[in-house]
Short mmCIF file of C-alpha atoms and ligand atoms in Angstrom, two decimals:
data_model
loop_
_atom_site.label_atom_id
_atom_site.label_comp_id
_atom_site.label_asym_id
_atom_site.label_seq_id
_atom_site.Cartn_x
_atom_site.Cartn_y
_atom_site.Cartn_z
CA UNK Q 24 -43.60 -74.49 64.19
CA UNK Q 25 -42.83 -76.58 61.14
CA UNK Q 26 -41.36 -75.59 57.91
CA UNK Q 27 -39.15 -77.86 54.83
CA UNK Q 28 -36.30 -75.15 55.27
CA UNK Q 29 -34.62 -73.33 58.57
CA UNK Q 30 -32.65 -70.73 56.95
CA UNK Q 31 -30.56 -69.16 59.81
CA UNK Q 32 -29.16 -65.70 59.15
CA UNK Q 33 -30.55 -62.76 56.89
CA UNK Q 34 -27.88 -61.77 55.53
CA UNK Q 35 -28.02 -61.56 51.64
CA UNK Q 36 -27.24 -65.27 51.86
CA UNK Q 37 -29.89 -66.37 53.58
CA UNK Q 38 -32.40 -63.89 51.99
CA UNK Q 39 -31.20 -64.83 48.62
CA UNK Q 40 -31.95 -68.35 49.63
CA UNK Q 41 -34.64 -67.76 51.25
CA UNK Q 42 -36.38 -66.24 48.22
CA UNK Q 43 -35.31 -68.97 45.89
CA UNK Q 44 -36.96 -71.44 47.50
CA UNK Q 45 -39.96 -69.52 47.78
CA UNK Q 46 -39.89 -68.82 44.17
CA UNK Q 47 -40.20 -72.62 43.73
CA UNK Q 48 -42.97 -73.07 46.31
CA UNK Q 49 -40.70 -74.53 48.58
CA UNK Q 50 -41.49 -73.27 52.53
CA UNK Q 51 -38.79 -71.69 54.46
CA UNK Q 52 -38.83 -69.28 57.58
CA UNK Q 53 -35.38 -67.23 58.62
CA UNK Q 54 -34.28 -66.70 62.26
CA UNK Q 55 -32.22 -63.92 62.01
CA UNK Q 56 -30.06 -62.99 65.74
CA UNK Q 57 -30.05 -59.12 65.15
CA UNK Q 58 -33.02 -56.50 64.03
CA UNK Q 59 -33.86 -55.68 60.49
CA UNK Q 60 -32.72 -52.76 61.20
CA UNK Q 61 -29.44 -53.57 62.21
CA UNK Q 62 -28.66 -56.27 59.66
CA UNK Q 63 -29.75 -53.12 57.22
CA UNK Q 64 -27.07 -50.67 58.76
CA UNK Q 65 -24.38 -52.80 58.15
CA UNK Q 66 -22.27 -51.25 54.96
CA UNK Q 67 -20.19 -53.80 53.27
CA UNK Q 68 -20.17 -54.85 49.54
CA UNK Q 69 -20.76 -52.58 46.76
CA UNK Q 70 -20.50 -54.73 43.87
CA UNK Q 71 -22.66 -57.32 41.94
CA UNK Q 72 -21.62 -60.25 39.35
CA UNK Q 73 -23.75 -60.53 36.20
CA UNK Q 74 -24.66 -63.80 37.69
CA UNK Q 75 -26.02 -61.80 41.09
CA UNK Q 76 -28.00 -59.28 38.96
CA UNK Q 77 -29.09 -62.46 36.55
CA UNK Q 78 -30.76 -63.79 39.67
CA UNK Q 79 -32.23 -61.22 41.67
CA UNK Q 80 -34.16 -59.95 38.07
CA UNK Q 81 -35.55 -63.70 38.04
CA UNK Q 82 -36.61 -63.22 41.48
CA UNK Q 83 -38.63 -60.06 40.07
CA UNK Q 84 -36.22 -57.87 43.11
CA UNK Q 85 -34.60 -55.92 40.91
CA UNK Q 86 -36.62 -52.67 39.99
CA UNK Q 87 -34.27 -50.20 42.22
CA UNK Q 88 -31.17 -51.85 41.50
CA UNK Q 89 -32.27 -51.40 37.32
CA UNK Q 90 -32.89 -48.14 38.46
CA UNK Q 91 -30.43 -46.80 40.89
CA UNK Q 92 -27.35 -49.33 39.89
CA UNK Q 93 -24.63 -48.28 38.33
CA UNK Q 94 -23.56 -50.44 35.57
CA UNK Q 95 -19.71 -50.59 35.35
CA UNK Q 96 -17.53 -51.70 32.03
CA UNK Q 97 -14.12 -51.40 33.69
CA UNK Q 98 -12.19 -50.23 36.71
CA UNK Q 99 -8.82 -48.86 36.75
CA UNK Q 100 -5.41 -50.22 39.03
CA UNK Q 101 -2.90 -47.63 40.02
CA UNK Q 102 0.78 -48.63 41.02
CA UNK Q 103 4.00 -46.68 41.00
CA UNK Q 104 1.72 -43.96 39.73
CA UNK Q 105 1.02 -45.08 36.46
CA UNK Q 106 -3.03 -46.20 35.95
CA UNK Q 107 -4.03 -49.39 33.52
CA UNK Q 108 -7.78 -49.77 32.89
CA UNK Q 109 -8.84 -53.13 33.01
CA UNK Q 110 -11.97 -52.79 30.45
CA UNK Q 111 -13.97 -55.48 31.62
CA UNK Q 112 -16.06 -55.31 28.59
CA UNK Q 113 -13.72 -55.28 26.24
CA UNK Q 114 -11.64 -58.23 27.39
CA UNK Q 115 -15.00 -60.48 28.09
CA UNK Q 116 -17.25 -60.06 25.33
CA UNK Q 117 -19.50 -57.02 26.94
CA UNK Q 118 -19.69 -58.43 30.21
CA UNK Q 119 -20.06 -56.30 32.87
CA UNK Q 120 -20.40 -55.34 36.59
CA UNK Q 121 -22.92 -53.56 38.89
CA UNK Q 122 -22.31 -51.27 41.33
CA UNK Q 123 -25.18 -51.63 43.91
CA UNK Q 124 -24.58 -51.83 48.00
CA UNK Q 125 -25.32 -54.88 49.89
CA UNK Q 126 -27.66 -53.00 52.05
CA UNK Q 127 -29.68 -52.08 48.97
CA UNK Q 128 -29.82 -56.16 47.91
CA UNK Q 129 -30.71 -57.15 51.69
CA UNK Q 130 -33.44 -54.09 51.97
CA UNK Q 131 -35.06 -55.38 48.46
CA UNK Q 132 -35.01 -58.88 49.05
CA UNK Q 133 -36.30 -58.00 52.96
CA UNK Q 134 -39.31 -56.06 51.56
CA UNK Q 135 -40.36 -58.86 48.69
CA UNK Q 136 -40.17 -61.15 51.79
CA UNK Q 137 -42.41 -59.34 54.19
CA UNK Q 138 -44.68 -58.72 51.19
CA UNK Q 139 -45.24 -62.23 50.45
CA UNK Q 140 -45.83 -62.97 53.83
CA UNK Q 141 -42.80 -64.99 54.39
CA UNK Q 142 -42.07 -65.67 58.69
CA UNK Q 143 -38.39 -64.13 58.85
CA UNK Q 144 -37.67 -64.40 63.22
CA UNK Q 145 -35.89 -60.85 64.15
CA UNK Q 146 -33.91 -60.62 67.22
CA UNK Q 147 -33.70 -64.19 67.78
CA UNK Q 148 -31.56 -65.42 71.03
CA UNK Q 149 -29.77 -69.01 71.99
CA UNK Q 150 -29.90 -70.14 68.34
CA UNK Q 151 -29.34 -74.01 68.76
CA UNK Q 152 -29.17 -76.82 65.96
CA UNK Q 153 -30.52 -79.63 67.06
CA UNK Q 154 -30.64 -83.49 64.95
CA UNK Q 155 -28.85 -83.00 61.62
CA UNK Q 156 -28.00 -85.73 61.98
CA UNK Q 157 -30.77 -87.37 61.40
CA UNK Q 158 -34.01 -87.05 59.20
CA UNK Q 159 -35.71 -85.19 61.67
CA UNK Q 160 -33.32 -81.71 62.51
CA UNK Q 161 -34.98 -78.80 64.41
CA UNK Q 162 -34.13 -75.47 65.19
CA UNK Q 163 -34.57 -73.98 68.68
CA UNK Q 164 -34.11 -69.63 69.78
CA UNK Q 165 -35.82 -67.30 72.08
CA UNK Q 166 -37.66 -64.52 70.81
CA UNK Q 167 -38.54 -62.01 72.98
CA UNK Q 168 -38.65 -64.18 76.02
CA UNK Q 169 -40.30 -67.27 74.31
CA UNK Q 170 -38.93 -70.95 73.25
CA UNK Q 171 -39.38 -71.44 69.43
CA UNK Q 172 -38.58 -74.73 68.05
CA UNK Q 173 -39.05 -75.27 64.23
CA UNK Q 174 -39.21 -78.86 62.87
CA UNK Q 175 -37.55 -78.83 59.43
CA UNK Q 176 -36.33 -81.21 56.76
CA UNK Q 177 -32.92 -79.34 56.18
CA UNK Q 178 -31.56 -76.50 57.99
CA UNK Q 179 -29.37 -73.65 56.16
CA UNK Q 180 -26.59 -72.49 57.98
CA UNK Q 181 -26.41 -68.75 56.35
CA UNK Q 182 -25.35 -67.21 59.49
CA UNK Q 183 -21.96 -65.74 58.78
CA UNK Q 184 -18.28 -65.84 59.89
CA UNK Q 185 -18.75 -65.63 63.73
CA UNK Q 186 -22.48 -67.86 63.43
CA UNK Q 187 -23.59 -70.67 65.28
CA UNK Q 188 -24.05 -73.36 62.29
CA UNK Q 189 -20.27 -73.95 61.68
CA UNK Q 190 -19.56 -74.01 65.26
CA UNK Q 191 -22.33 -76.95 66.12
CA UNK Q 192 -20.39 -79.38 63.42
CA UNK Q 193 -17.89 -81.68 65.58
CA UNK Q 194 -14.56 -80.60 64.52
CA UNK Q 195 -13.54 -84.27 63.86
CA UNK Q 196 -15.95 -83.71 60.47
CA UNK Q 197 -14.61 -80.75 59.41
CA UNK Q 198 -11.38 -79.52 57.40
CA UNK Q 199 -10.52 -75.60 57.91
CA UNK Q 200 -8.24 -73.50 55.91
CA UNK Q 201 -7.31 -70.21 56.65
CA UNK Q 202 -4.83 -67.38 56.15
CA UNK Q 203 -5.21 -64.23 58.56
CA UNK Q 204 -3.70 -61.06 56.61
CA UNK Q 205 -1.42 -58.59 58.30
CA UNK Q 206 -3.37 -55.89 57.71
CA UNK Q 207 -7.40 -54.54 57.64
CA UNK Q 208 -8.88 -52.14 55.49
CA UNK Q 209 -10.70 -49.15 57.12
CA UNK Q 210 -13.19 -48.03 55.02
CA UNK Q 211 -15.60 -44.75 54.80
CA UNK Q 212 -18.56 -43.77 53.42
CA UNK Q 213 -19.25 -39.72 52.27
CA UNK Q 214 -21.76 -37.96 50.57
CA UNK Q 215 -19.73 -36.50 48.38
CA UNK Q 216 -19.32 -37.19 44.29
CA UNK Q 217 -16.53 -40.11 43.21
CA UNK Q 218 -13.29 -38.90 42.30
CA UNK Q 219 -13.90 -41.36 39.30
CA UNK Q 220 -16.79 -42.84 37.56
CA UNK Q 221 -15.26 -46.11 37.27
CA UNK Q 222 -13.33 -48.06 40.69
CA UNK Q 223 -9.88 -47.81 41.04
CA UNK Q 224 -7.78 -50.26 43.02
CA UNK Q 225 -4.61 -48.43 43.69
CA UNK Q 226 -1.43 -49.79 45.13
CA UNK Q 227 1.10 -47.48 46.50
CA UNK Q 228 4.74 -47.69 48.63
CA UNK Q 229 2.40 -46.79 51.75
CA UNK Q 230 -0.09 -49.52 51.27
CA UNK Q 231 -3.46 -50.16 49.21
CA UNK Q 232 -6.20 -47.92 48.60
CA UNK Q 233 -10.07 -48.27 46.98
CA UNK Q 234 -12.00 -45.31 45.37
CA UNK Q 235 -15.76 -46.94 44.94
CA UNK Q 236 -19.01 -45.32 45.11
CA UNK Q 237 -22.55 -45.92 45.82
CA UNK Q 238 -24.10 -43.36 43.55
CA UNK Q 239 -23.10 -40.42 41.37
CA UNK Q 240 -23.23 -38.58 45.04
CA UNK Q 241 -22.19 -40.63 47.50
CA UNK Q 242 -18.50 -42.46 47.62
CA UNK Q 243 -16.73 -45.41 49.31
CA UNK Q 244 -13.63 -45.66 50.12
CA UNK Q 245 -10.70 -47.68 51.23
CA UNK Q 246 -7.20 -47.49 52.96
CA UNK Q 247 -5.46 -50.32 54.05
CA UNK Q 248 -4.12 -50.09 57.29
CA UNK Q 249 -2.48 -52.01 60.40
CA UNK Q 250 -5.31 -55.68 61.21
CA UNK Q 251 -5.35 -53.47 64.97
CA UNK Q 252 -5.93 -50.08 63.64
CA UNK Q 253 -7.34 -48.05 66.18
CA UNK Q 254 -9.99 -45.46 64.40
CA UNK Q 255 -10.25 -42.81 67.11
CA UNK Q 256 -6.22 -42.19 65.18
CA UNK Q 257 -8.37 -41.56 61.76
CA UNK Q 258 -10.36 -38.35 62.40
CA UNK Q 259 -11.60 -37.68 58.67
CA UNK Q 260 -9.33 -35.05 57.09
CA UNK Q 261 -6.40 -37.52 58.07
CA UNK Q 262 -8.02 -40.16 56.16
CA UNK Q 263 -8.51 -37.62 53.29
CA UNK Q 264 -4.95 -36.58 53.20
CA UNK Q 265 -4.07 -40.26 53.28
CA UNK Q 266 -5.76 -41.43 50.17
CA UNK Q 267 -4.76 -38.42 48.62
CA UNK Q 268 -1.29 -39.39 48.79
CA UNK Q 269 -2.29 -43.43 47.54
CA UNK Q 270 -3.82 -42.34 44.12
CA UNK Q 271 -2.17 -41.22 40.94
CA UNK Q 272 -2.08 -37.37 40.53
CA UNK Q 273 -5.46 -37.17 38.41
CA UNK Q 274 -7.35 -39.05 40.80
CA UNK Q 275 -6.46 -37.66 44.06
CA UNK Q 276 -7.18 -34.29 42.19
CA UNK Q 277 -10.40 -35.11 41.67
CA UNK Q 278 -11.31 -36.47 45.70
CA UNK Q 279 -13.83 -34.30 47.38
CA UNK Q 280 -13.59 -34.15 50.83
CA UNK Q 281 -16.67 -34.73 53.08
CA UNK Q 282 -17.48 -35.46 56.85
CA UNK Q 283 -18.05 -39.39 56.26
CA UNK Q 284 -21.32 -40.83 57.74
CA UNK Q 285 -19.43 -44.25 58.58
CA UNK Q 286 -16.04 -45.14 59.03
CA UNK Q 287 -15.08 -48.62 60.24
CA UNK Q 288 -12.43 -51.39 59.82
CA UNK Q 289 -12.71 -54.55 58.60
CA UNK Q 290 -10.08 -57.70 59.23
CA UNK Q 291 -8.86 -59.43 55.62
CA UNK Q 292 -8.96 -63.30 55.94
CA UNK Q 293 -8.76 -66.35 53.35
CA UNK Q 294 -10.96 -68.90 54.80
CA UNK Q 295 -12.84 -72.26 53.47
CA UNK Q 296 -14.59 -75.17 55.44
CA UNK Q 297 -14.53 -78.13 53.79
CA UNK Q 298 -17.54 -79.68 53.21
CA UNK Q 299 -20.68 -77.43 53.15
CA UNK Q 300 -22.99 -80.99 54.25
CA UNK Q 301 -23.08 -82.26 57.48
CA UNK Q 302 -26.27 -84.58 57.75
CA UNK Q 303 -29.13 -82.52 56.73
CA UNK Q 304 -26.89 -79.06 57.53
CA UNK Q 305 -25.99 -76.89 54.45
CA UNK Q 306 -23.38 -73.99 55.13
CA UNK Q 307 -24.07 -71.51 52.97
CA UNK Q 308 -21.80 -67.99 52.10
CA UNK Q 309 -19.66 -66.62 54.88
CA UNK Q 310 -20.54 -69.39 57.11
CA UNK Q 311 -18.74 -71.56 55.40
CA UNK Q 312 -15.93 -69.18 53.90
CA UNK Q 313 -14.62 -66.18 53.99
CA UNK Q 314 -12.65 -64.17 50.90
CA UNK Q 315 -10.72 -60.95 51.46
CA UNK Q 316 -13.19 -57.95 49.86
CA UNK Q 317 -10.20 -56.90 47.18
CA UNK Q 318 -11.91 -59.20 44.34
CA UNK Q 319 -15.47 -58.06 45.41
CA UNK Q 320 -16.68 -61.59 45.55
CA UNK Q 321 -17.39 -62.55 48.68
CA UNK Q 322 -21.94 -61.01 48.60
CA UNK Q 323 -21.08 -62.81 45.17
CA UNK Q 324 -20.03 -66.32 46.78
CA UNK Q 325 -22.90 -65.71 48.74
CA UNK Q 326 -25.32 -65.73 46.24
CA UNK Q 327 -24.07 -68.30 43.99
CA UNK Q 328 -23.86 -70.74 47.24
CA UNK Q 329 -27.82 -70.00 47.52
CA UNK Q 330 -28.42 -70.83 44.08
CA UNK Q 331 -26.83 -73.99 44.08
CA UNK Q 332 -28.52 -75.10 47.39
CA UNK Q 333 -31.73 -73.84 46.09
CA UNK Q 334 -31.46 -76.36 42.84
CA UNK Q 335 -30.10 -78.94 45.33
CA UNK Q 336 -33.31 -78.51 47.20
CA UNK Q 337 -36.06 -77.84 43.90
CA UNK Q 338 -34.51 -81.42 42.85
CA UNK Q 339 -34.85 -82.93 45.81
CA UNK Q 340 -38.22 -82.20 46.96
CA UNK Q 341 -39.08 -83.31 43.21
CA UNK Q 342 -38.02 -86.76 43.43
CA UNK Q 343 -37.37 -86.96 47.05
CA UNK Q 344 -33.86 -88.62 46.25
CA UNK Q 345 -30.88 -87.32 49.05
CA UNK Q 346 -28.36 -87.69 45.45
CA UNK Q 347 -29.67 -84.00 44.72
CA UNK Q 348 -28.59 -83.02 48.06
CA UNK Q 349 -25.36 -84.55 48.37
CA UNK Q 350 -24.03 -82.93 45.16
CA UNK Q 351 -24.02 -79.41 46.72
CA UNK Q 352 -21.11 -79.43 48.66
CA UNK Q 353 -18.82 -80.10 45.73
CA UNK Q 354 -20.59 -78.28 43.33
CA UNK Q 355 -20.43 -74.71 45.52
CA UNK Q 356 -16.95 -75.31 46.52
CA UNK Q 357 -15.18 -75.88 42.75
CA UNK Q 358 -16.32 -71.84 42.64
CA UNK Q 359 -15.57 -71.41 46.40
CA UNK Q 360 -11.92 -72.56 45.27
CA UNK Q 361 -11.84 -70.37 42.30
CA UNK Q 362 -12.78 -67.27 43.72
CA UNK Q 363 -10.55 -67.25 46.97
CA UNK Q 364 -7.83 -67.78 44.59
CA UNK Q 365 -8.75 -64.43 42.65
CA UNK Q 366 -8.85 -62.55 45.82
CA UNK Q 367 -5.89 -64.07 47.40
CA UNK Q 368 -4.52 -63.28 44.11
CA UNK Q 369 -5.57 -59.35 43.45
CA UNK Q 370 -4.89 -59.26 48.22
CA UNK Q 371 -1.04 -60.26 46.80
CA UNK Q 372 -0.75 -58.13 44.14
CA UNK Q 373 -2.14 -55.17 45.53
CA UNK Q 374 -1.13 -55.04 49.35
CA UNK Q 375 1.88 -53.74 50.69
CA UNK Q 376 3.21 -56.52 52.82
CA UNK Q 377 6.04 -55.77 55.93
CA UNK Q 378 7.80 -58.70 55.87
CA UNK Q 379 8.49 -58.50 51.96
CA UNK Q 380 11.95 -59.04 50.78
CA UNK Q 381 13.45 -57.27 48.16
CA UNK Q 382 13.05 -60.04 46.25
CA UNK Q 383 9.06 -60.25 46.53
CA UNK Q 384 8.65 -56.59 45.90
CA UNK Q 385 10.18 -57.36 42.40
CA UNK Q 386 8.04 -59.77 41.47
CA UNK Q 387 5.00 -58.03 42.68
CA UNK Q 388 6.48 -55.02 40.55
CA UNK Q 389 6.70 -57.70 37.56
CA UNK Q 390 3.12 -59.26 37.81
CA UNK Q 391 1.74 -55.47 37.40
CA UNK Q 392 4.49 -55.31 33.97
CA UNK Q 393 2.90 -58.02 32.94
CA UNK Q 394 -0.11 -56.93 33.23
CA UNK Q 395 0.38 -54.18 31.56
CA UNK Q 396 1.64 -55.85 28.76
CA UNK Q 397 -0.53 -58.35 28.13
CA UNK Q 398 -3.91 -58.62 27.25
CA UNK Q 399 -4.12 -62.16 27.72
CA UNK Q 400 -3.36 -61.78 31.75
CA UNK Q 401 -5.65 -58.75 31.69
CA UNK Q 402 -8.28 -61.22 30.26
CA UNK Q 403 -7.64 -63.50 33.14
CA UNK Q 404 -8.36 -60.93 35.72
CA UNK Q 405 -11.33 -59.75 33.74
CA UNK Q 406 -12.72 -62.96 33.45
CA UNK Q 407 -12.49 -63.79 37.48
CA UNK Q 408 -13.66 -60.30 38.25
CA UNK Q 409 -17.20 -60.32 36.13
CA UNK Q 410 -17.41 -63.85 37.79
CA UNK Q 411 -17.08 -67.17 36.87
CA UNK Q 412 -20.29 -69.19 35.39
CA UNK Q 413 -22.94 -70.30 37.43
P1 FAD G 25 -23.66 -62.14 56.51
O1 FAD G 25 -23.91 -60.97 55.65
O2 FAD G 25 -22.62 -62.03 57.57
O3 FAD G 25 -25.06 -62.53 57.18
C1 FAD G 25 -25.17 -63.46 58.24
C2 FAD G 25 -26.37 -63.15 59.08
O4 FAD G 25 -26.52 -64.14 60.10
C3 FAD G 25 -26.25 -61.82 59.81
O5 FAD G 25 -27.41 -61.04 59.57
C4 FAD G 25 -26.09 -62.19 61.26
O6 FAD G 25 -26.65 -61.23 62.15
C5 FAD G 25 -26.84 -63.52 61.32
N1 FAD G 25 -26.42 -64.41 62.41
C6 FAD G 25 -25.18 -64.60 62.90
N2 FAD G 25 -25.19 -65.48 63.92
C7 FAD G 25 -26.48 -65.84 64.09
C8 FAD G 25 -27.13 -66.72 64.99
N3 FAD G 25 -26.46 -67.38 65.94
N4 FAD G 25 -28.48 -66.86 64.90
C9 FAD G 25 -29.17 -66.19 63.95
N5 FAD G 25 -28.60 -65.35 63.07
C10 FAD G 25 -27.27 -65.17 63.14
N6 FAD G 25 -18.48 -58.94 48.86
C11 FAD G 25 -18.67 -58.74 47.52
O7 FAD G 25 -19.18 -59.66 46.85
N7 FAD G 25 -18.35 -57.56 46.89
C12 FAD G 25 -17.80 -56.54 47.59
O8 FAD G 25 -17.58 -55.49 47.02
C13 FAD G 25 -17.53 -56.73 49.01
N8 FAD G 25 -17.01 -55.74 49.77
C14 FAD G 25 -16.90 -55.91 51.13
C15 FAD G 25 -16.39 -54.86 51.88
C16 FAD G 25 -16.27 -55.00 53.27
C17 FAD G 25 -15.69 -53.84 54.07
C18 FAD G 25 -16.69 -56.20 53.92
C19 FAD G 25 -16.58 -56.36 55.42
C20 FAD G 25 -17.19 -57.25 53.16
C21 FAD G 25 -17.30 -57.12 51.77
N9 FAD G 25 -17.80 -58.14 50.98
C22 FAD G 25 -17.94 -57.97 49.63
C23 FAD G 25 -18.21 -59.40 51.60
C24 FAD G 25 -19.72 -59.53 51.83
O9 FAD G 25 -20.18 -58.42 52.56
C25 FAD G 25 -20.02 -60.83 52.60
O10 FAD G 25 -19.38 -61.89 51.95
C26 FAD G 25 -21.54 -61.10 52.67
O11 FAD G 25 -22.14 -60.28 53.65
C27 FAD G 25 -21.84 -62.56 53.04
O12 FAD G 25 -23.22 -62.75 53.22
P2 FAD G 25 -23.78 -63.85 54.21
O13 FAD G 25 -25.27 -63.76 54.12
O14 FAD G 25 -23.11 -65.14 53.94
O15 FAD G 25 -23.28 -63.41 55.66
C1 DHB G 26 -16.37 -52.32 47.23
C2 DHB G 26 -15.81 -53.24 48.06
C3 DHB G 26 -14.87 -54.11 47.57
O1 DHB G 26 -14.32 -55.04 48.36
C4 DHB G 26 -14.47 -54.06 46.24
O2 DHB G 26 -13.53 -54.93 45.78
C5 DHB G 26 -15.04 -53.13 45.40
C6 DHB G 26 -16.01 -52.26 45.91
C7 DHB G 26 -17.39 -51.37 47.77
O3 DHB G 26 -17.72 -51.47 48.96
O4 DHB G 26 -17.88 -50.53 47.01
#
């Protein structure tokens, strides 16, 4: 097989990518290691940048999520039982956010694929990168018992965390930094109605919690808990009970309890490869970092990591000049930078950390004071949480 772009992974990076590309008339097929029906039972991110939405309406995706998303104008943070609303639209000029799963994104953008007849490889085995080195790169996999190799121009390395694209770079070319959190979040999902239209990121002596929602009927939410939680110990009404206890006295009124249709936990990490080019390999979204979820931006990294490539690439196939190319690395990763600095930021002020002295638990206390007293620093955070430009 032969195509301009390998796009490996379809997750909402790839896809996203993926779709761009084909927008321009550029040719791309996805080998994606799992089914499509697995990649769509995996909950994770619930909410969208302006600069997500922005794109998926150019793509013409966005008729369910104009539909069935839930435009949000501020969220709420809890601590010491007090609750400050940080009114996104207020402190930004109108801006605001949208509250639309990631499984909802990846089933759209799966659909307008299949519909325009686009190859996406499901169930793919043995992944293996071969030449990016050179001008000729090639992908090789199994599917269903059968050797596929796919000629290419560039390959996209949109295959996640744990993927094979990062891993086939020689470590001699490539600068990791990473900080592993003490602690996970384990998260459920409940048909049941919000116990708030709006999010609210609470932080409380026995450790974070997140009240977010899918729809008016069906809510998401978050505890943080020990990085080695083990969820048999989190039978539902204990999880209840538990955020109950996290939120401020009008919230945790207003839960409604529910027998949760999924319940998982997920490991918080800072993490960022430096470059994203290696030859004629682009990483793309959680392949090449990783944000923890408290500043909703890693589907949002994700996305504006696609975007860039995808100019990289329009310009490049229009003049055939690698300069195009070569300016994607640096370009993604000034936002890269920005964002895992928001979400290190909110992970800091909102966790409840062990090892703190007495000392850091004062100034954590202090940040939130000054918070609530100025509008300027709730303009910061309002700023990074809509998302920075494109
Ligand atoms: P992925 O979604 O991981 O997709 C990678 C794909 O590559 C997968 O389908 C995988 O099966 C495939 N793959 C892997 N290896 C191979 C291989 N060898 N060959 C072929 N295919 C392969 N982000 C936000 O912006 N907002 C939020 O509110 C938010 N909340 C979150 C909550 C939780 C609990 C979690 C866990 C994450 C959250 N995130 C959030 C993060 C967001 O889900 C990820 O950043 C996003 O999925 C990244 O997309 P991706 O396409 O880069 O990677
Ligand atoms: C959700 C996840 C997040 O990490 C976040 O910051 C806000 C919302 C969610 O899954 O709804």
């Amino acid at each position: 097989m032969r195509t301009k772009v390998a796009i490996i992974g379809s997750g909402p990076a790839g896809l996203l990518l993926g779709a761009l590309l084909h927008a321009a008339g550029i040719d791309n097929i996805i080998i994606e290691q799992r089914s499509r029906d697995y990649v769509l039972s995996r909950i994770r991110a619930g909410v969208l940048e302006q600069g997500t939405v922005d794109i998926l309406r150019r793509l013409g995706v966005s008729a369910r999520l104009d539909h069935e998303g839930l435009p949000h104008q501020g969220f709420s943070i809890g601590y010491a039982n007090r609750s400050l609303r940080i009114d996104l639209a207020d402190l930004t000029n109108g801006s605001k956010v949208m509250v639309y799963g990631q499984t909802e994104v990846t089933r759209d953008l799966m659909d307008a694929r299949l519909q325009a007849g686009l190859t996406t490889l499901y169930e793919a085995e043995n992944t293996t990168l071969h030449d990016f080195d050179s001008f000729k790169p090639s992908v090789s996999c199994q599917v269903a018992g059968k050797t596929i190799t796919i000629d290419c121009d560039v390959i996209a390395g949109c295959d996640g965390f744990h993927g094979v694209s990062r891993a086939s770079v020689p470590v001699n070319a490539i600068n990791q930094f990473e900080r592993v959190y003490p602690f996970g979040w384990l998260g459920i999902m409940a048909d049941v109605p919000p116990c708030s239209h709006e999010l609210i990121y609470a932080s409380h002596p026995r450790g974070f919690a997140l009240c977010s929602m899918r729809s008016t009927t069906r809510s998401r939410y978050y505890l943080q808990v020990k990085a080695d939680e083990n969820i048999a110990e989190w039978p539902d009404h204990r999880f209840w009970d538990e955020l109950r206890r996290r939120l401020d006295p009008v919230a945790a009124d207003n839960v409604v309890p529910g027998p949760s249709i999924e319940k998982s936990v997920a490991p918080l990490r800072s993490f960022v490869a430096e470059p994203l080019q290696f030859g004629r390999l682009f990483l793309v979204g959680d392949a090449a970092h990783i944000v923890p979820p408290t500043g909703a931006k890693g589907l949002n990294l994700a996305a504006s990591d696609a975007f860039y490539l995808s100019e990289a690439l329009i310009e490049y196939y229009a003049d055939r000049t690698p300069a195009a190319l070569c300016r994607y690395s640096a370009r993604a990763l000034d936002r890269i930078w920005k964002a895992e600095r928001f979400s290190w930021s909110m992970t800091t002020l909102l966790h409840r950390f062990d090892h703190y002295s007495a000392f850091e638990q004062k100034m954590q206390d202090a940040e939130f004071a000054f918070l609530e007293s100025s509008r300027t620093a709730r303009q910061a955070m309002a700023e990074n949480y809509i998302g920075l430009p494109l």
